[in-house]
mmCIF file of C-alpha atoms and ligand atoms in Angstrom:
data_model
loop_
_atom_site.group_PDB
_atom_site.id
_atom_site.type_symbol
_atom_site.label_atom_id
_atom_site.label_comp_id
_atom_site.label_asym_id
_atom_site.label_seq_id
_atom_site.Cartn_x
_atom_site.Cartn_y
_atom_site.Cartn_z
ATOM 1 C CA MET A 1379 82.861 16.579 17.601
ATOM 2 C CA GLU A 1380 79.073 16.431 17.467
ATOM 3 C CA THR A 1381 77.575 19.308 15.463
ATOM 4 C CA LYS A 1382 74.224 20.434 16.880
ATOM 5 C CA VAL A 1383 71.738 22.094 14.523
ATOM 6 C CA LEU A 1384 69.235 24.090 16.581
ATOM 7 C CA PRO A 1385 66.409 26.406 15.541
ATOM 8 C CA VAL A 1386 66.891 30.004 16.640
ATOM 9 C CA ASN A 1387 65.236 30.593 20.029
ATOM 10 C CA GLU A 1388 66.200 32.059 23.372
ATOM 11 C CA GLU A 1389 67.869 28.877 24.541
ATOM 12 C CA SER A 1390 69.940 28.254 21.401
ATOM 13 C CA LEU A 1391 70.981 31.925 21.247
ATOM 14 C CA LYS A 1392 72.196 31.643 24.834
ATOM 15 C CA LEU A 1393 74.162 28.500 24.029
ATOM 16 C CA ALA A 1394 75.702 30.179 20.975
ATOM 17 C CA ALA A 1395 76.732 33.219 23.036
ATOM 18 C CA GLU A 1396 78.311 30.983 25.712
ATOM 19 C CA LEU A 1397 80.261 28.967 23.150
ATOM 20 C CA LEU A 1398 81.520 32.184 21.527
ATOM 21 C CA GLN A 1399 82.585 33.622 24.894
ATOM 22 C CA ASN A 1400 84.500 30.395 25.506
ATOM 23 C CA GLY A 1401 86.515 30.763 22.308
ATOM 24 C CA GLU A 1402 84.442 28.408 20.117
ATOM 25 C CA VAL A 1403 83.232 28.941 16.556
ATOM 26 C CA VAL A 1404 79.484 28.877 15.803
ATOM 27 C CA ALA A 1405 77.610 29.088 12.484
ATOM 28 C CA ILE A 1406 74.940 31.782 12.477
ATOM 29 C CA PRO A 1407 72.344 32.951 9.944
ATOM 30 C CA THR A 1408 72.616 36.424 8.439
ATOM 31 C CA GLU A 1409 70.471 38.070 5.750
ATOM 32 C CA THR A 1410 73.192 37.422 3.138
ATOM 33 C CA VAL A 1411 74.708 33.974 3.809
ATOM 34 C CA TYR A 1412 75.474 31.902 6.930
ATOM 35 C CA GLY A 1413 78.559 33.097 8.812
ATOM 36 C CA LEU A 1414 81.150 31.143 10.803
ATOM 37 C CA ALA A 1415 81.520 33.339 13.870
ATOM 38 C CA ALA A 1416 84.207 33.706 16.544
ATOM 39 C CA ASN A 1417 85.204 36.386 19.070
ATOM 40 C CA ALA A 1418 87.173 38.909 16.977
ATOM 41 C CA LYS A 1419 89.286 39.891 19.996
ATOM 42 C CA ASP A 1420 90.446 36.331 20.675
ATOM 43 C CA GLY A 1421 93.315 35.330 18.366
ATOM 44 C CA THR A 1422 92.993 31.614 19.182
ATOM 45 C CA ALA A 1423 89.268 31.617 18.406
ATOM 46 C CA VAL A 1424 89.907 33.432 15.116
ATOM 47 C CA GLU A 1425 92.559 30.836 14.212
ATOM 48 C CA LYS A 1426 89.855 28.172 14.538
ATOM 49 C CA ILE A 1427 87.846 29.870 11.779
ATOM 50 C CA PHE A 1428 90.790 29.624 9.379
ATOM 51 C CA HIS A 1429 91.415 26.027 10.372
ATOM 52 C CA VAL A 1430 87.787 24.838 10.086
ATOM 53 C CA LYS A 1431 87.254 26.485 6.687
ATOM 54 C CA GLY A 1432 90.680 25.633 5.322
ATOM 55 C CA ARG A 1433 90.938 29.341 4.562
ATOM 56 C CA PRO A 1434 94.206 30.802 3.252
ATOM 57 C CA GLN A 1435 95.911 32.787 6.046
ATOM 58 C CA ASP A 1436 96.181 35.943 3.934
ATOM 59 C CA ASN A 1437 92.424 36.342 3.395
ATOM 60 C CA PRO A 1438 90.998 38.780 6.005
ATOM 61 C CA LEU A 1439 87.647 38.331 7.782
ATOM 62 C CA ILE A 1440 84.696 40.689 8.190
ATOM 63 C CA VAL A 1441 83.899 41.794 11.759
ATOM 64 C CA HIS A 1442 80.221 41.950 12.725
ATOM 65 C CA ILE A 1443 78.787 44.379 15.276
ATOM 66 C CA SER A 1444 75.265 44.813 16.694
ATOM 67 C CA THR A 1445 75.022 48.620 17.020
ATOM 68 C CA THR A 1446 76.496 51.422 14.901
ATOM 69 C CA GLU A 1447 78.354 52.913 17.903
ATOM 70 C CA GLU A 1448 80.451 49.740 18.177
ATOM 71 C CA ILE A 1449 82.161 50.792 14.958
ATOM 72 C CA TYR A 1450 84.526 52.842 17.159
ATOM 73 C CA THR A 1451 85.580 49.741 19.111
ATOM 74 C CA VAL A 1452 86.650 47.802 16.011
ATOM 75 C CA ALA A 1453 87.849 50.644 13.753
ATOM 76 C CA LYS A 1454 89.667 53.937 14.279
ATOM 77 C CA ASP A 1455 89.839 57.250 12.373
ATOM 78 C CA VAL A 1456 86.378 56.457 11.026
ATOM 79 C CA PRO A 1457 85.719 58.946 8.198
ATOM 80 C CA LYS A 1458 82.478 60.966 8.024
ATOM 81 C CA SER A 1459 81.587 59.214 4.773
ATOM 82 C CA ALA A 1460 81.519 55.857 6.597
ATOM 83 C CA MET A 1461 79.052 57.195 9.157
ATOM 84 C CA LYS A 1462 76.842 58.530 6.358
ATOM 85 C CA LEU A 1463 76.845 55.106 4.735
ATOM 86 C CA ALA A 1464 76.175 53.407 8.078
ATOM 87 C CA GLN A 1465 73.164 55.641 8.562
ATOM 88 C CA ALA A 1466 71.855 54.845 5.099
ATOM 89 C CA PHE A 1467 72.538 51.098 4.865
ATOM 90 C CA TRP A 1468 72.964 49.635 8.366
ATOM 91 C CA PRO A 1469 71.741 47.287 9.551
ATOM 92 C CA GLY A 1470 72.198 45.601 6.196
ATOM 93 C CA PRO A 1471 74.436 43.986 3.574
ATOM 94 C CA LEU A 1472 77.264 46.542 3.454
ATOM 95 C CA SER A 1473 80.782 45.850 4.783
ATOM 96 C CA MET A 1474 83.101 48.843 5.018
ATOM 97 C CA VAL A 1475 86.886 48.520 5.011
ATOM 98 C CA LEU A 1476 88.244 50.921 7.663
ATOM 99 C CA PRO A 1477 91.474 51.436 9.639
ATOM 100 C CA LYS A 1478 91.592 48.607 12.191
ATOM 101 C CA SER A 1479 91.447 49.107 15.969
ATOM 102 C CA ASP A 1480 94.298 47.512 17.955
ATOM 103 C CA GLU A 1481 91.715 45.751 20.150
ATOM 104 C CA LEU A 1482 91.052 43.164 17.455
ATOM 105 C CA ALA A 1483 93.194 40.069 16.989
ATOM 106 C CA SER A 1484 95.633 40.775 14.158
ATOM 107 C CA SER A 1485 94.725 37.493 12.423
ATOM 108 C CA VAL A 1486 91.204 38.901 11.836
ATOM 109 C CA SER A 1487 92.528 41.095 9.071
ATOM 110 C CA ALA A 1488 95.370 38.767 8.056
ATOM 111 C CA GLY A 1489 97.902 41.335 9.230
ATOM 112 C CA LEU A 1490 96.419 44.228 7.187
ATOM 113 C CA SER A 1491 96.033 47.629 8.878
ATOM 114 C CA THR A 1492 92.362 47.711 7.813
ATOM 115 C CA VAL A 1493 89.290 45.730 8.821
ATOM 116 C CA GLY A 1494 85.961 45.008 7.113
ATOM 117 C CA VAL A 1495 83.029 45.975 9.385
ATOM 118 C CA ARG A 1496 79.363 45.062 9.005
ATOM 119 C CA LEU A 1497 76.177 45.473 11.054
ATOM 120 C CA PRO A 1498 73.896 42.675 9.811
ATOM 121 C CA ALA A 1499 70.122 43.086 9.449
ATOM 122 C CA HIS A 1500 69.273 39.530 10.541
ATOM 123 C CA ALA A 1501 67.784 39.642 14.044
ATOM 124 C CA ALA A 1502 69.379 36.331 15.106
ATOM 125 C CA ALA A 1503 72.828 37.547 14.052
ATOM 126 C CA ARG A 1504 72.445 40.812 15.945
ATOM 127 C CA ASN A 1505 71.122 38.986 19.027
ATOM 128 C CA VAL A 1506 74.072 36.582 19.084
ATOM 129 C CA ILE A 1507 76.562 39.459 18.812
ATOM 130 C CA ALA A 1508 74.818 41.421 21.561
ATOM 131 C CA MET A 1509 74.524 38.390 23.864
ATOM 132 C CA ALA A 1510 78.145 37.351 23.311
ATOM 133 C CA GLY A 1511 79.103 40.940 24.159
ATOM 134 C CA VAL A 1512 82.003 40.994 21.686
ATOM 135 C CA PRO A 1513 82.407 41.785 17.982
ATOM 136 C CA LEU A 1514 82.292 38.615 15.885
ATOM 137 C CA ALA A 1515 84.628 37.811 13.014
ATOM 138 C CA ALA A 1516 82.542 35.834 10.519
ATOM 139 C CA PRO A 1517 83.387 34.720 7.018
ATOM 140 C CA SER A 1518 80.855 32.690 5.057
ATOM 141 C CA ALA A 1519 80.364 29.300 6.781
ATOM 142 C CA ASN A 1520 81.462 27.106 3.855
ATOM 143 C CA THR A 1521 84.604 25.114 3.252
ATOM 144 C CA SER A 1522 86.990 27.481 1.492
ATOM 145 C CA GLY A 1523 86.342 27.331 -2.262
ATOM 146 C CA ALA A 1524 82.814 25.881 -1.988
ATOM 147 C CA PRO A 1525 79.687 27.965 -2.715
ATOM 148 C CA SER A 1526 78.637 30.109 0.256
ATOM 149 C CA PRO A 1527 75.910 28.496 2.424
ATOM 150 C CA THR A 1528 72.402 29.933 2.259
ATOM 151 C CA SER A 1529 70.818 27.331 4.549
ATOM 152 C CA ALA A 1530 71.787 25.464 7.718
ATOM 153 C CA LYS A 1531 71.834 22.289 5.614
ATOM 154 C CA HIS A 1532 74.579 23.727 3.391
ATOM 155 C CA VAL A 1533 76.660 24.555 6.470
ATOM 156 C CA TYR A 1534 76.132 21.037 7.805
ATOM 157 C CA GLN A 1535 77.259 19.522 4.479
ATOM 158 C CA ASP A 1536 80.567 21.386 4.723
ATOM 159 C CA LEU A 1537 81.346 21.645 8.443
ATOM 160 C CA GLN A 1538 79.651 18.663 10.083
ATOM 161 C CA GLY A 1539 81.875 17.306 12.872
ATOM 162 C CA LEU A 1540 84.110 20.386 12.837
ATOM 163 C CA ILE A 1541 82.015 22.892 14.822
ATOM 164 C CA PRO A 1542 79.806 22.502 17.915
ATOM 165 C CA LEU A 1543 76.711 24.446 16.785
ATOM 166 C CA ILE A 1544 74.792 25.662 13.748
ATOM 167 C CA LEU A 1545 71.940 28.072 14.497
ATOM 168 C CA ASP A 1546 69.227 27.310 11.956
ATOM 169 C CA GLY A 1547 67.437 30.488 10.897
ATOM 170 C CA GLY A 1548 66.029 29.068 7.644
ATOM 171 C CA SER A 1549 67.030 30.227 4.166
ATOM 172 C CA CYS A 1550 68.977 33.472 3.880
ATOM 173 C CA PRO A 1551 66.662 36.150 2.421
ATOM 174 C CA LEU A 1552 69.289 37.768 0.161
ATOM 175 C CA GLY A 1553 71.548 34.854 -0.789
ATOM 176 C CA VAL A 1554 74.793 36.570 -1.831
ATOM 177 C CA GLU A 1555 77.424 38.065 0.456
ATOM 178 C CA SER A 1556 77.553 41.727 1.438
ATOM 179 C CA THR A 1557 78.909 44.538 -0.697
ATOM 180 C CA VAL A 1558 82.514 45.162 0.391
ATOM 181 C CA LEU A 1559 83.456 48.832 0.076
ATOM 182 C CA SER A 1560 86.773 50.521 0.646
ATOM 183 C CA VAL A 1561 86.051 53.989 2.009
ATOM 184 C CA GLU A 1562 89.610 55.258 2.146
ATOM 185 C CA ASP A 1563 90.091 58.171 -0.307
ATOM 186 C CA GLU A 1564 87.695 57.493 -3.163
ATOM 187 C CA PRO A 1565 85.116 54.750 -2.523
ATOM 188 C CA VAL A 1566 85.856 51.482 -4.325
ATOM 189 C CA VAL A 1567 83.532 48.461 -4.459
ATOM 190 C CA LEU A 1568 85.780 45.462 -3.791
ATOM 191 C CA ARG A 1569 82.905 42.978 -3.934
ATOM 192 C CA PRO A 1570 79.433 43.809 -5.340
ATOM 193 C CA GLY A 1571 76.308 42.952 -3.318
ATOM 194 C CA PHE A 1572 72.765 44.128 -2.658
ATOM 195 C CA VAL A 1573 73.935 47.659 -1.801
ATOM 196 C CA THR A 1574 74.735 48.867 -5.327
ATOM 197 C CA PRO A 1575 77.405 51.333 -6.532
ATOM 198 C CA GLN A 1576 74.626 53.708 -7.627
ATOM 199 C CA GLU A 1577 73.022 53.693 -4.154
ATOM 200 C CA ILE A 1578 76.410 54.382 -2.523
ATOM 201 C CA SER A 1579 77.093 57.164 -4.988
ATOM 202 C CA ASP A 1580 73.670 58.708 -4.268
ATOM 203 C CA VAL A 1581 74.444 58.854 -0.521
ATOM 204 C CA LEU A 1582 78.005 60.166 -0.820
ATOM 205 C CA GLY A 1583 77.450 62.435 -3.802
ATOM 206 C CA CYS A 1584 80.637 61.246 -5.486
ATOM 207 C CA LYS A 1585 81.795 58.718 -8.036
ATOM 208 C CA VAL A 1586 82.128 55.108 -6.836
ATOM 209 C CA HIS A 1587 84.734 52.924 -8.529
ATOM 210 C CA LEU A 1588 84.647 49.198 -9.199
ATOM 211 C CA ALA A 1589 87.778 47.182 -8.370
ATOM 212 C CA PRO A 1590 89.402 45.903 -11.594
ATOM 213 C CA SER A 1591 89.415 42.325 -10.224
ATOM 214 C CA LEU A 1592 85.597 42.276 -10.523
ATOM 215 C CA GLN A 1593 85.645 42.424 -14.296
ATOM 216 C CA SER A 1594 88.280 39.915 -15.298
ATOM 217 C CA ALA A 1595 90.555 37.200 -13.969
ATOM 218 C CA LEU A 1596 93.680 38.532 -12.279
ATOM 219 C CA LYS A 1597 96.813 38.570 -14.369
ATOM 220 C CA GLN A 1598 99.780 36.692 -13.009
ATOM 221 C CA GLY A 1599 101.521 38.664 -10.275
ATOM 222 C CA GLU A 1600 98.605 41.118 -9.890
ATOM 223 C CA THR A 1601 97.450 41.790 -6.300
ATOM 224 C CA PRO A 1602 93.781 42.647 -5.728
ATOM 225 C CA LYS A 1603 92.759 45.231 -3.113
ATOM 226 C CA SER A 1604 90.537 42.592 -1.543
ATOM 227 C CA PRO A 1605 92.593 39.439 -0.998
ATOM 228 C CA GLY A 1606 89.503 37.206 -1.263
ATOM 229 C CA MET A 1607 89.127 38.138 -4.918
ATOM 230 C CA LYS A 1608 92.264 36.303 -5.927
ATOM 231 C CA TYR A 1609 90.978 32.894 -4.946
ATOM 232 C CA LYS A 1610 88.899 30.731 -7.240
ATOM 233 C CA HIS A 1611 85.597 30.604 -5.476
ATOM 234 C CA TYR A 1612 82.142 29.122 -5.467
ATOM 235 C CA SER A 1613 83.311 26.357 -7.730
ATOM 236 C CA PRO A 1614 81.285 23.235 -8.235
ATOM 237 C CA LYS A 1615 83.294 20.346 -9.649
ATOM 238 C CA ALA A 1616 81.839 20.933 -13.118
ATOM 239 C CA GLU A 1617 83.346 23.234 -15.727
ATOM 240 C CA ILE A 1618 80.881 26.106 -16.063
ATOM 241 C CA THR A 1619 80.620 28.331 -19.135
ATOM 242 C CA ILE A 1620 78.350 31.376 -19.173
ATOM 243 C CA LEU A 1621 76.631 31.891 -22.524
ATOM 244 C CA LYS A 1622 75.652 35.500 -23.078
ATOM 245 C CA THR A 1623 72.506 35.925 -25.158
ATOM 246 C CA ASP A 1624 69.053 37.339 -24.550
ATOM 247 C CA ASP A 1625 67.409 34.579 -26.546
ATOM 248 C CA VAL A 1626 66.889 31.253 -24.752
ATOM 249 C CA LYS A 1627 66.346 29.437 -28.099
ATOM 250 C CA ASN A 1628 69.729 30.640 -29.315
ATOM 251 C CA PHE A 1629 71.186 29.376 -26.017
ATOM 252 C CA SER A 1630 69.614 25.916 -26.345
ATOM 253 C CA ASP A 1631 70.721 25.582 -30.007
ATOM 254 C CA TYR A 1632 74.289 26.356 -28.935
ATOM 255 C CA VAL A 1633 74.139 23.768 -26.114
ATOM 256 C CA ALA A 1634 72.756 21.112 -28.514
ATOM 257 C CA LEU A 1635 75.736 21.638 -30.815
ATOM 258 C CA GLN A 1636 78.196 21.243 -27.930
ATOM 259 C CA LEU A 1637 76.819 17.957 -26.562
ATOM 260 C CA GLU A 1638 79.124 15.716 -28.617
ATOM 261 C CA LYS A 1639 82.186 17.825 -27.898
ATOM 262 C CA VAL A 1640 82.176 18.281 -24.112
ATOM 263 C CA ALA A 1641 82.475 16.036 -21.029
ATOM 264 C CA SER A 1642 79.150 14.555 -19.907
ATOM 265 C CA PRO A 1643 76.933 14.683 -17.969
ATOM 266 C CA VAL A 1644 75.995 18.112 -19.295
ATOM 267 C CA ASN A 1645 73.643 20.353 -17.308
ATOM 268 C CA VAL A 1646 72.113 23.736 -17.931
ATOM 269 C CA MET A 1647 71.684 26.504 -15.350
ATOM 270 C CA CYS A 1648 68.684 28.463 -16.569
ATOM 271 C CA PHE A 1649 65.980 30.761 -15.326
ATOM 272 C CA THR A 1650 62.693 29.496 -13.877
ATOM 273 C CA GLY A 1651 60.225 28.502 -16.603
ATOM 274 C CA GLU A 1652 62.876 27.883 -19.278
ATOM 275 C CA GLU A 1653 63.431 24.204 -18.418
ATOM 276 C CA ASP A 1654 61.214 22.836 -21.225
ATOM 277 C CA VAL A 1655 63.432 24.344 -23.929
ATOM 278 C CA PHE A 1656 66.314 21.975 -23.126
ATOM 279 C CA SER A 1657 66.967 18.296 -23.789
ATOM 280 C CA VAL A 1658 69.493 18.085 -20.914
ATOM 281 C CA PRO A 1659 68.698 18.319 -17.162
ATOM 282 C CA CYS A 1660 68.333 21.877 -15.887
ATOM 283 C CA VAL A 1661 68.925 23.532 -12.544
ATOM 284 C CA THR A 1662 67.163 26.879 -12.181
ATOM 285 C CA TYR A 1663 68.553 29.871 -10.333
ATOM 286 C CA GLY A 1664 65.804 32.475 -10.209
ATOM 287 C CA LYS A 1665 63.658 34.408 -12.654
ATOM 288 C CA LYS A 1666 64.890 36.159 -15.788
ATOM 289 C CA ASP A 1667 65.165 39.931 -15.260
ATOM 290 C CA ASP A 1668 64.857 39.477 -11.467
ATOM 291 C CA ALA A 1669 68.386 39.699 -10.096
ATOM 292 C CA ALA A 1670 67.227 39.448 -6.458
ATOM 293 C CA SER A 1671 65.619 36.058 -7.120
ATOM 294 C CA GLN A 1672 68.776 34.938 -8.979
ATOM 295 C CA ALA A 1673 70.880 35.984 -5.964
ATOM 296 C CA ARG A 1674 68.648 33.922 -3.667
ATOM 297 C CA GLY A 1675 68.954 30.825 -5.844
ATOM 298 C CA LEU A 1676 72.530 30.949 -7.144
ATOM 299 C CA PHE A 1677 74.585 29.200 -4.450
ATOM 300 C CA SER A 1678 71.965 26.546 -3.874
ATOM 301 C CA ALA A 1679 71.922 25.853 -7.646
ATOM 302 C CA LEU A 1680 75.719 25.476 -7.684
ATOM 303 C CA ARG A 1681 75.498 22.930 -4.866
ATOM 304 C CA LYS A 1682 72.734 21.045 -6.719
ATOM 305 C CA LEU A 1683 74.957 20.743 -9.795
ATOM 306 C CA ASP A 1684 77.577 19.020 -7.667
ATOM 307 C CA LYS A 1685 74.962 16.621 -6.323
ATOM 308 C CA LEU A 1686 73.895 15.798 -9.893
ATOM 309 C CA GLY A 1687 77.518 15.013 -10.743
ATOM 310 C CA ALA A 1688 77.555 17.553 -13.600
ATOM 311 C CA LYS A 1689 80.829 17.650 -15.560
ATOM 312 C CA THR A 1690 79.896 20.440 -17.997
ATOM 313 C CA VAL A 1691 77.475 23.252 -17.241
ATOM 314 C CA PHE A 1692 76.200 26.001 -19.517
ATOM 315 C CA ALA A 1693 74.734 28.928 -17.564
ATOM 316 C CA ARG A 1694 72.363 31.715 -18.523
ATOM 317 C CA ALA A 1695 73.985 35.118 -17.933
ATOM 318 C CA PRO A 1696 72.713 37.556 -15.293
ATOM 319 C CA LYS A 1697 72.496 41.276 -16.137
ATOM 320 C CA ASP A 1698 75.551 43.317 -15.256
ATOM 321 C CA ASP A 1699 74.007 46.209 -13.406
ATOM 322 C CA GLY A 1700 72.443 46.806 -9.979
ATOM 323 C CA ILE A 1701 72.085 43.570 -7.989
ATOM 324 C CA GLY A 1702 72.825 41.662 -11.208
ATOM 325 C CA LEU A 1703 76.409 42.846 -10.836
ATOM 326 C CA ALA A 1704 76.678 40.805 -7.615
ATOM 327 C CA VAL A 1705 75.121 37.696 -9.174
ATOM 328 C CA ARG A 1706 77.332 38.020 -12.237
ATOM 329 C CA ASN A 1707 80.482 38.438 -10.114
ATOM 330 C CA ARG A 1708 79.788 35.172 -8.214
ATOM 331 C CA LEU A 1709 78.860 33.256 -11.359
ATOM 332 C CA LEU A 1710 81.902 34.522 -13.276
ATOM 333 C CA ARG A 1711 84.124 33.265 -10.474
ATOM 334 C CA ALA A 1712 82.357 29.888 -10.402
ATOM 335 C CA ALA A 1713 83.005 29.741 -14.144
ATOM 336 C CA ALA A 1714 86.641 30.834 -13.744
ATOM 337 C CA PHE A 1715 85.675 33.804 -15.999
ATOM 338 C CA ARG A 1716 84.684 31.545 -18.954
ATOM 339 C CA GLU A 1717 82.034 33.514 -20.818
ATOM 340 C CA ILE A 1718 81.061 33.345 -24.472
ATOM 341 C CA VAL A 1719 78.888 35.860 -26.273
ATOM 342 C CA ILE A 1720 76.726 33.869 -28.721
HETATM 343 O O1 TXA B 1297 77.726 38.894 3.753
HETATM 344 C C1 TXA B 1297 78.866 38.723 4.199
HETATM 345 O O2 TXA B 1297 79.749 39.581 4.127
HETATM 346 C C2 TXA B 1297 79.163 37.357 4.851
HETATM 347 C C3 TXA B 1297 78.292 37.247 6.109
HETATM 348 C C4 TXA B 1297 78.634 36.060 6.953
HETATM 349 O O3 TXA B 1297 78.342 38.438 6.845
HETATM 350 N N1 TXA B 1297 80.558 37.253 5.142
HETATM 351 C C5 TXA B 1297 81.479 37.045 4.161
HETATM 352 O O4 TXA B 1297 82.784 36.953 4.588
HETATM 353 O O5 TXA B 1297 81.178 36.955 2.990
HETATM 354 P P1 TXA B 1297 83.943 36.315 3.691
HETATM 355 O O6 TXA B 1297 85.092 36.190 4.606
HETATM 356 O O7 TXA B 1297 83.475 35.093 3.053
HETATM 357 O O8 TXA B 1297 84.281 37.428 2.665
HETATM 358 C C6 TXA B 1297 84.948 38.573 3.072
HETATM 359 C C7 TXA B 1297 85.492 39.321 1.874
HETATM 360 C C8 TXA B 1297 86.713 38.618 1.301
HETATM 361 O O9 TXA B 1297 86.700 38.756 -0.112
HETATM 362 C C9 TXA B 1297 87.872 39.429 1.928
HETATM 363 O O10 TXA B 1297 89.040 39.389 1.154
HETATM 364 C C10 TXA B 1297 87.252 40.823 1.988
HETATM 365 O O11 TXA B 1297 85.908 40.625 2.295
HETATM 366 N N2 TXA B 1297 87.880 41.632 3.067
HETATM 367 C C11 TXA B 1297 87.751 41.437 4.402
HETATM 368 N N3 TXA B 1297 88.503 42.324 5.079
HETATM 369 C C12 TXA B 1297 89.123 43.092 4.168
HETATM 370 C C13 TXA B 1297 90.066 44.177 4.235
HETATM 371 N N4 TXA B 1297 90.523 44.632 5.404
HETATM 372 N N5 TXA B 1297 90.504 44.714 3.076
HETATM 373 C C14 TXA B 1297 90.047 44.259 1.884
HETATM 374 N N6 TXA B 1297 89.165 43.231 1.756
HETATM 375 C C15 TXA B 1297 88.708 42.652 2.873
HETATM 376 MG MG1 MG B 1298 83.362 33.591 1.641
#
């Protein structure tokens, strides 16, 4: 199959909507990462998403809508707290896990009784949903296990020949996937993102929990609340270790001592402006103390490391609060939770 990459304009939006109505999958830009979209009411179309990504069948998808009211067509028994959050954070990078409407294909939520729902802020994404006239199931548009795509080029690298169309909306402004929040009973963040636990807590006036799977690798036999969290993710081919220290000199001394002991080539993932401290090639992923810039650069940096053929990577550690929590969660998973405090 030929994969077209078209800039977002009226014509390409129309083509995307037509393909989606005809049961095809199309890659679309969102403010977080590119999504691989299909009609969420069409079981055969949803199956294509799983097939194209090589996604495990038990990992549910997020359904995207273009107006808040549509929440009632994809979810039922929507609690008041969800509407409060929708008012505060939609359109934007928050996905809420709610009881699923029977109108959706059951494969969307991998047989679960709940569904993740999101109203994206990206105008192209909202236009495609509105023009297709159906809710769109859309996981990140990468091959399962690869870093999420933050540009049309990343999508093309992974899915070239497998899908008919990639809508090119440039680089994603945020760069990490949405916050996934369970709003049943007490709110639980299943995946951290740009909408932070503190912001959610401020709107709801209650405590917001963090899913245990965010902090450490799952123990054998343990089931996470969000199935996606059990899969190794965002992994370049290299073995990544996060080195936790505030002092970049301390970091570079540690790396120098490791060079003889680890598989080469060795690369460092550091913050912008720190490159000169190191004797090995560096890939930067944003500015120190600026978690939003780290989020924007992270997935692209992981893909670059693969291109460089890195075997061992030592990474600077993001902060573990606010948006840093989201960056840290993705990096920890890329590093299979290898982190050393030095
Ligand atoms: O920012 C985003 O959310 C992007 C863009 C395209 O919107 N989408 C995205 O989808 O990241 P995906 O499929 O790559 O990640 C969805 C995550 C997975 O970890 C999945 O397990 C979780 O959300 N999830 C989806 N539905 C769920 C449900 N009903 N219950 C618990 N977790 C759910
Ligand atoms: Mg994903």
